[in-house]
Amino acid sequence: MEKNSILQLKLKRLKIKYFEKNGRIVIGKPKLDLVNFFGLIIFPLVVGIALLIVFGGNIIEFEIGRGKVIAGLIFLFGTAIFNFSRMGSKWGNNSSTKTLVNNSIKIKDENKEITFNSENIQELIVEITEIREDLSEGTLKLIDLNGQKHIILGFDDENEQYLLNDLNWFVDYFSKYLKLKQ
């Protein structure tokens, strides 16, 4: 299987939008996963708001199960906020458009477009941050000759080893594609 096909499969699995155009691969913002968006953000938020409306000021007067209602509200709003922050983080890490063309990568954001190749890249690095005990976030960053970091990809996984394996695969892929000195 061709390397670009594997790249596309990995991007698809990670729900990061991409398309191929005239031999170029353009990597953009992550896809909006509607099931997760509605199931993990909107649904808990709506149920929490509905519970607040139903119980309103009566939560304090609601003797039997008052703690359960309050715990439920905290859980619902906490779930919605946490998942919204995760989605926002993924969108932020992948907010710029990256175009792979002629052994270079063009990174374009709202303000500028910079082209990187083997001549102006110092190295590719992987950074992993533990979000909670069962969730880690990883980013693949490019460091230019001025020492500035530019995010190429960012995503999370429940298994840190799988995350590290994916990130190392991307480092290997981009190192070969950009013809970086190993």
PDB file of C-alpha atoms in Angstrom:
ATOM      1  CA  MET A   1       0.000   0.000   0.000  1.00  0.00           C
ATOM      2  CA  GLU A   2       1.305   3.453  -0.902  1.00  0.00           C
ATOM      3  CA  LYS A   3       2.446   5.749   1.960  1.00  0.00           C
ATOM      4  CA  ASN A   4      -0.079   8.462   1.002  1.00  0.00           C
ATOM      5  CA  SER A   5      -2.889   5.910   1.252  1.00  0.00           C
ATOM      6  CA  ILE A   6      -1.773   4.965   4.765  1.00  0.00           C
ATOM      7  CA  LEU A   7      -1.546   8.672   5.666  1.00  0.00           C
ATOM      8  CA  GLN A   8      -5.090   9.188   4.433  1.00  0.00           C
ATOM      9  CA  LEU A   9      -6.345   6.164   6.386  1.00  0.00           C
ATOM     10  CA  LYS A  10      -4.705   7.437   9.584  1.00  0.00           C
ATOM     11  CA  LEU A  11      -6.151  10.930   9.103  1.00  0.00           C
ATOM     12  CA  LYS A  12      -9.583   9.448   8.457  1.00  0.00           C
ATOM     13  CA  ARG A  13      -9.371   7.283  11.601  1.00  0.00           C
ATOM     14  CA  LEU A  14      -8.385  10.361  13.641  1.00  0.00           C
ATOM     15  CA  LYS A  15     -11.284  12.329  12.077  1.00  0.00           C
ATOM     16  CA  ILE A  16      -8.979  14.993  10.657  1.00  0.00           C
ATOM     17  CA  LYS A  17     -10.269  16.442   7.402  1.00  0.00           C
ATOM     18  CA  TYR A  18      -8.071  16.052   4.326  1.00  0.00           C
ATOM     19  CA  PHE A  19      -8.416  15.853   0.574  1.00  0.00           C
ATOM     20  CA  GLU A  20      -6.178  15.122  -2.370  1.00  0.00           C
ATOM     21  CA  LYS A  21      -5.998  17.627  -5.199  1.00  0.00           C
ATOM     22  CA  ASN A  22      -3.586  17.553  -8.163  1.00  0.00           C
ATOM     23  CA  GLY A  23      -1.155  15.282  -6.330  1.00  0.00           C
ATOM     24  CA  ARG A  24      -1.253  17.479  -3.228  1.00  0.00           C
ATOM     25  CA  ILE A  25      -2.646  16.405   0.107  1.00  0.00           C
ATOM     26  CA  VAL A  26      -4.391  19.176   1.994  1.00  0.00           C
ATOM     27  CA  ILE A  27      -4.918  18.578   5.706  1.00  0.00           C
ATOM     28  CA  GLY A  28      -7.440  20.852   7.349  1.00  0.00           C
ATOM     29  CA  LYS A  29      -9.586  21.182  10.424  1.00  0.00           C
ATOM     30  CA  PRO A  30     -10.918  18.057  12.088  1.00  0.00           C
ATOM     31  CA  LYS A  31     -14.308  16.804  10.983  1.00  0.00           C
ATOM     32  CA  LEU A  32     -17.248  17.650  13.205  1.00  0.00           C
ATOM     33  CA  ASP A  33     -18.304  14.330  14.686  1.00  0.00           C
ATOM     34  CA  LEU A  34     -22.038  14.928  15.034  1.00  0.00           C
ATOM     35  CA  VAL A  35     -22.674  11.819  17.136  1.00  0.00           C
ATOM     36  CA  ASN A  36     -20.084  12.879  19.715  1.00  0.00           C
ATOM     37  CA  PHE A  37     -21.104  16.543  19.484  1.00  0.00           C
ATOM     38  CA  PHE A  38     -24.758  15.841  20.195  1.00  0.00           C
ATOM     39  CA  GLY A  39     -24.224  12.831  22.462  1.00  0.00           C
ATOM     40  CA  LEU A  40     -21.419  14.172  24.628  1.00  0.00           C
ATOM     41  CA  ILE A  41     -22.019  17.937  24.559  1.00  0.00           C
ATOM     42  CA  ILE A  42     -25.536  18.944  23.534  1.00  0.00           C
ATOM     43  CA  PHE A  43     -27.481  16.076  25.161  1.00  0.00           C
ATOM     44  CA  PRO A  44     -25.936  16.429  28.652  1.00  0.00           C
ATOM     45  CA  LEU A  45     -26.288  20.203  28.423  1.00  0.00           C
ATOM     46  CA  VAL A  46     -29.985  20.028  27.447  1.00  0.00           C
ATOM     47  CA  VAL A  47     -30.768  17.402  30.102  1.00  0.00           C
ATOM     48  CA  GLY A  48     -28.945  19.485  32.721  1.00  0.00           C
ATOM     49  CA  ILE A  49     -30.845  22.622  31.756  1.00  0.00           C
ATOM     50  CA  ALA A  50     -34.126  20.669  31.767  1.00  0.00           C
ATOM     51  CA  LEU A  51     -33.384  19.384  35.279  1.00  0.00           C
ATOM     52  CA  LEU A  52     -32.619  22.918  36.420  1.00  0.00           C
ATOM     53  CA  ILE A  53     -35.912  24.144  34.978  1.00  0.00           C
ATOM     54  CA  VAL A  54     -37.920  21.264  36.456  1.00  0.00           C
ATOM     55  CA  PHE A  55     -36.397  21.498  39.905  1.00  0.00           C
ATOM     56  CA  GLY A  56     -35.508  25.188  39.688  1.00  0.00           C
ATOM     57  CA  GLY A  57     -35.336  26.705  43.117  1.00  0.00           C
ATOM     58  CA  ASN A  58     -36.879  23.582  44.604  1.00  0.00           C
ATOM     59  CA  ILE A  59     -33.601  21.626  44.646  1.00  0.00           C
ATOM     60  CA  ILE A  60     -32.951  22.848  48.182  1.00  0.00           C
ATOM     61  CA  GLU A  61     -36.509  21.929  49.269  1.00  0.00           C
ATOM     62  CA  PHE A  62     -36.372  18.558  47.478  1.00  0.00           C
ATOM     63  CA  GLU A  63     -35.412  16.430  50.480  1.00  0.00           C
ATOM     64  CA  ILE A  64     -35.296  12.910  49.056  1.00  0.00           C
ATOM     65  CA  GLY A  65     -32.518  12.625  46.506  1.00  0.00           C
ATOM     66  CA  ARG A  66     -31.420  16.247  46.622  1.00  0.00           C
ATOM     67  CA  GLY A  67     -27.766  15.176  46.623  1.00  0.00           C
ATOM     68  CA  LYS A  68     -28.404  12.884  43.662  1.00  0.00           C
ATOM     69  CA  VAL A  69     -29.986  15.703  41.657  1.00  0.00           C
ATOM     70  CA  ILE A  70     -27.108  18.051  42.420  1.00  0.00           C
ATOM     71  CA  ALA A  71     -24.538  15.317  41.627  1.00  0.00           C
ATOM     72  CA  GLY A  72     -26.398  14.583  38.391  1.00  0.00           C
ATOM     73  CA  LEU A  73     -26.329  18.252  37.404  1.00  0.00           C
ATOM     74  CA  ILE A  74     -22.624  18.493  38.159  1.00  0.00           C
ATOM     75  CA  PHE A  75     -21.987  15.330  36.152  1.00  0.00           C
ATOM     76  CA  LEU A  76     -24.071  16.493  33.149  1.00  0.00           C
ATOM     77  CA  PHE A  77     -22.590  19.999  32.991  1.00  0.00           C
ATOM     78  CA  GLY A  78     -19.098  18.665  33.711  1.00  0.00           C
ATOM     79  CA  THR A  79     -19.399  16.124  30.896  1.00  0.00           C
ATOM     80  CA  ALA A  80     -20.570  18.764  28.443  1.00  0.00           C
ATOM     81  CA  ILE A  81     -17.839  21.235  29.422  1.00  0.00           C
ATOM     82  CA  PHE A  82     -15.062  18.623  29.377  1.00  0.00           C
ATOM     83  CA  ASN A  83     -16.048  17.260  25.965  1.00  0.00           C
ATOM     84  CA  PHE A  84     -16.471  20.765  24.567  1.00  0.00           C
ATOM     85  CA  SER A  85     -12.951  21.657  25.749  1.00  0.00           C
ATOM     86  CA  ARG A  86     -11.540  18.452  24.172  1.00  0.00           C
ATOM     87  CA  MET A  87     -13.243  19.236  20.872  1.00  0.00           C
ATOM     88  CA  GLY A  88     -12.004  22.835  21.055  1.00  0.00           C
ATOM     89  CA  SER A  89      -8.460  21.653  21.761  1.00  0.00           C
ATOM     90  CA  LYS A  90      -8.527  19.315  18.762  1.00  0.00           C
ATOM     91  CA  TRP A  91      -9.865  22.094  16.541  1.00  0.00           C
ATOM     92  CA  GLY A  92      -7.226  24.504  17.859  1.00  0.00           C
ATOM     93  CA  ASN A  93      -4.366  22.049  17.268  1.00  0.00           C
ATOM     94  CA  ASN A  94      -5.523  21.441  13.710  1.00  0.00           C
ATOM     95  CA  SER A  95      -6.832  24.916  12.863  1.00  0.00           C
ATOM     96  CA  SER A  96      -4.315  25.756  10.154  1.00  0.00           C
ATOM     97  CA  THR A  97      -4.372  24.210   6.703  1.00  0.00           C
ATOM     98  CA  LYS A  98      -1.351  22.100   5.800  1.00  0.00           C
ATOM     99  CA  THR A  99      -0.602  21.357   2.151  1.00  0.00           C
ATOM    100  CA  LEU A 100       1.916  18.663   1.218  1.00  0.00           C
ATOM    101  CA  VAL A 101       3.487  19.470  -2.143  1.00  0.00           C
ATOM    102  CA  ASN A 102       6.906  18.782  -3.697  1.00  0.00           C
ATOM    103  CA  ASN A 103       8.553  17.527  -0.504  1.00  0.00           C
ATOM    104  CA  SER A 104       7.471  20.596   1.423  1.00  0.00           C
ATOM    105  CA  ILE A 105       4.645  21.502   3.737  1.00  0.00           C
ATOM    106  CA  LYS A 106       2.771  24.788   3.512  1.00  0.00           C
ATOM    107  CA  ILE A 107       1.140  25.845   6.765  1.00  0.00           C
ATOM    108  CA  LYS A 108      -1.547  28.464   6.294  1.00  0.00           C
ATOM    109  CA  ASP A 109      -3.511  30.150   9.047  1.00  0.00           C
ATOM    110  CA  GLU A 110      -5.656  33.307   9.072  1.00  0.00           C
ATOM    111  CA  ASN A 111      -2.651  35.673   8.898  1.00  0.00           C
ATOM    112  CA  LYS A 112       0.093  34.017   6.896  1.00  0.00           C
ATOM    113  CA  GLU A 113       1.329  31.087   4.872  1.00  0.00           C
ATOM    114  CA  ILE A 114       4.766  29.585   5.517  1.00  0.00           C
ATOM    115  CA  THR A 115       6.434  26.905   3.421  1.00  0.00           C
ATOM    116  CA  PHE A 116       8.754  24.458   5.157  1.00  0.00           C
ATOM    117  CA  ASN A 117      11.179  22.016   3.581  1.00  0.00           C
ATOM    118  CA  SER A 118      14.420  20.268   4.511  1.00  0.00           C
ATOM    119  CA  GLU A 119      16.288  23.596   4.330  1.00  0.00           C
ATOM    120  CA  ASN A 120      14.338  25.466   7.008  1.00  0.00           C
ATOM    121  CA  ILE A 121      13.250  22.750   9.463  1.00  0.00           C
ATOM    122  CA  GLN A 122      15.333  22.040  12.530  1.00  0.00           C
ATOM    123  CA  GLU A 123      13.384  18.970  13.659  1.00  0.00           C
ATOM    124  CA  LEU A 124      10.002  17.337  14.226  1.00  0.00           C
ATOM    125  CA  ILE A 125       8.993  16.701  17.822  1.00  0.00           C
ATOM    126  CA  VAL A 126       6.229  14.873  19.628  1.00  0.00           C
ATOM    127  CA  GLU A 127       4.594  16.215  22.763  1.00  0.00           C
ATOM    128  CA  ILE A 128       2.152  14.214  24.874  1.00  0.00           C
ATOM    129  CA  THR A 129       0.076  15.709  27.678  1.00  0.00           C
ATOM    130  CA  GLU A 130      -2.017  13.653  30.063  1.00  0.00           C
ATOM    131  CA  ILE A 131      -5.480  15.208  30.172  1.00  0.00           C
ATOM    132  CA  ARG A 132      -6.779  12.768  32.757  1.00  0.00           C
ATOM    133  CA  GLU A 133      -5.808   9.262  33.844  1.00  0.00           C
ATOM    134  CA  ASP A 134      -7.441   7.594  30.830  1.00  0.00           C
ATOM    135  CA  LEU A 135      -6.919  10.278  28.154  1.00  0.00           C
ATOM    136  CA  SER A 136      -3.779  11.799  26.634  1.00  0.00           C
ATOM    137  CA  GLU A 137      -3.344  14.476  23.997  1.00  0.00           C
ATOM    138  CA  GLY A 138      -0.497  14.339  21.523  1.00  0.00           C
ATOM    139  CA  THR A 139       0.840  16.902  19.086  1.00  0.00           C
ATOM    140  CA  LEU A 140       3.329  16.688  16.268  1.00  0.00           C
ATOM    141  CA  LYS A 141       5.258  19.931  15.979  1.00  0.00           C
ATOM    142  CA  LEU A 142       7.736  21.257  13.507  1.00  0.00           C
ATOM    143  CA  ILE A 143      10.561  23.434  14.834  1.00  0.00           C
ATOM    144  CA  ASP A 144      11.914  25.933  12.326  1.00  0.00           C
ATOM    145  CA  LEU A 145      15.447  27.335  12.247  1.00  0.00           C
ATOM    146  CA  ASN A 146      14.384  30.220  14.543  1.00  0.00           C
ATOM    147  CA  GLY A 147      13.235  27.737  17.190  1.00  0.00           C
ATOM    148  CA  GLN A 148       9.543  28.502  16.650  1.00  0.00           C
ATOM    149  CA  LYS A 149       7.117  25.599  17.011  1.00  0.00           C
ATOM    150  CA  HIS A 150       4.408  25.021  14.414  1.00  0.00           C
ATOM    151  CA  ILE A 151       1.720  22.415  15.067  1.00  0.00           C
ATOM    152  CA  ILE A 152       1.275  19.958  12.230  1.00  0.00           C
ATOM    153  CA  LEU A 153      -1.251  17.633  13.899  1.00  0.00           C
ATOM    154  CA  GLY A 154      -2.878  17.189  17.273  1.00  0.00           C
ATOM    155  CA  PHE A 155      -5.221  14.489  18.522  1.00  0.00           C
ATOM    156  CA  ASP A 156      -6.015  12.473  21.628  1.00  0.00           C
ATOM    157  CA  ASP A 157      -6.372   8.832  22.555  1.00  0.00           C
ATOM    158  CA  GLU A 158      -7.323   6.789  25.587  1.00  0.00           C
ATOM    159  CA  ASN A 159      -4.226   4.617  25.218  1.00  0.00           C
ATOM    160  CA  GLU A 160      -0.995   6.604  25.499  1.00  0.00           C
ATOM    161  CA  GLN A 161       0.992   3.866  23.738  1.00  0.00           C
ATOM    162  CA  TYR A 162      -1.335   3.965  20.694  1.00  0.00           C
ATOM    163  CA  LEU A 163      -1.040   7.747  20.694  1.00  0.00           C
ATOM    164  CA  LEU A 164       2.752   7.536  20.799  1.00  0.00           C
ATOM    165  CA  ASN A 165       2.776   4.917  18.021  1.00  0.00           C
ATOM    166  CA  ASP A 166       0.599   7.128  15.784  1.00  0.00           C
ATOM    167  CA  LEU A 167       2.711  10.207  16.483  1.00  0.00           C
ATOM    168  CA  ASN A 168       5.946   8.319  15.775  1.00  0.00           C
ATOM    169  CA  TRP A 169       4.449   7.049  12.516  1.00  0.00           C
ATOM    170  CA  PHE A 170       3.646  10.653  11.532  1.00  0.00           C
ATOM    171  CA  VAL A 171       7.203  11.757  12.466  1.00  0.00           C
ATOM    172  CA  ASP A 172       8.608   9.004  10.263  1.00  0.00           C
ATOM    173  CA  TYR A 173       6.213   9.831   7.411  1.00  0.00           C
ATOM    174  CA  PHE A 174       6.883  13.588   7.459  1.00  0.00           C
ATOM    175  CA  SER A 175      10.652  13.092   7.933  1.00  0.00           C
ATOM    176  CA  LYS A 176      10.766  10.955   4.807  1.00  0.00           C
ATOM    177  CA  TYR A 177       8.364  13.154   2.872  1.00  0.00           C
ATOM    178  CA  LEU A 178      10.271  16.336   3.708  1.00  0.00           C
ATOM    179  CA  LYS A 179      13.625  14.530   3.262  1.00  0.00           C
ATOM    180  CA  LEU A 180      14.887  15.604   6.669  1.00  0.00           C
ATOM    181  CA  LYS A 181      18.288  14.446   7.840  1.00  0.00           C
ATOM    182  CA  GLN A 182      17.707  11.625  10.334  1.00  0.00           C
TER     183      GLN A 182
END
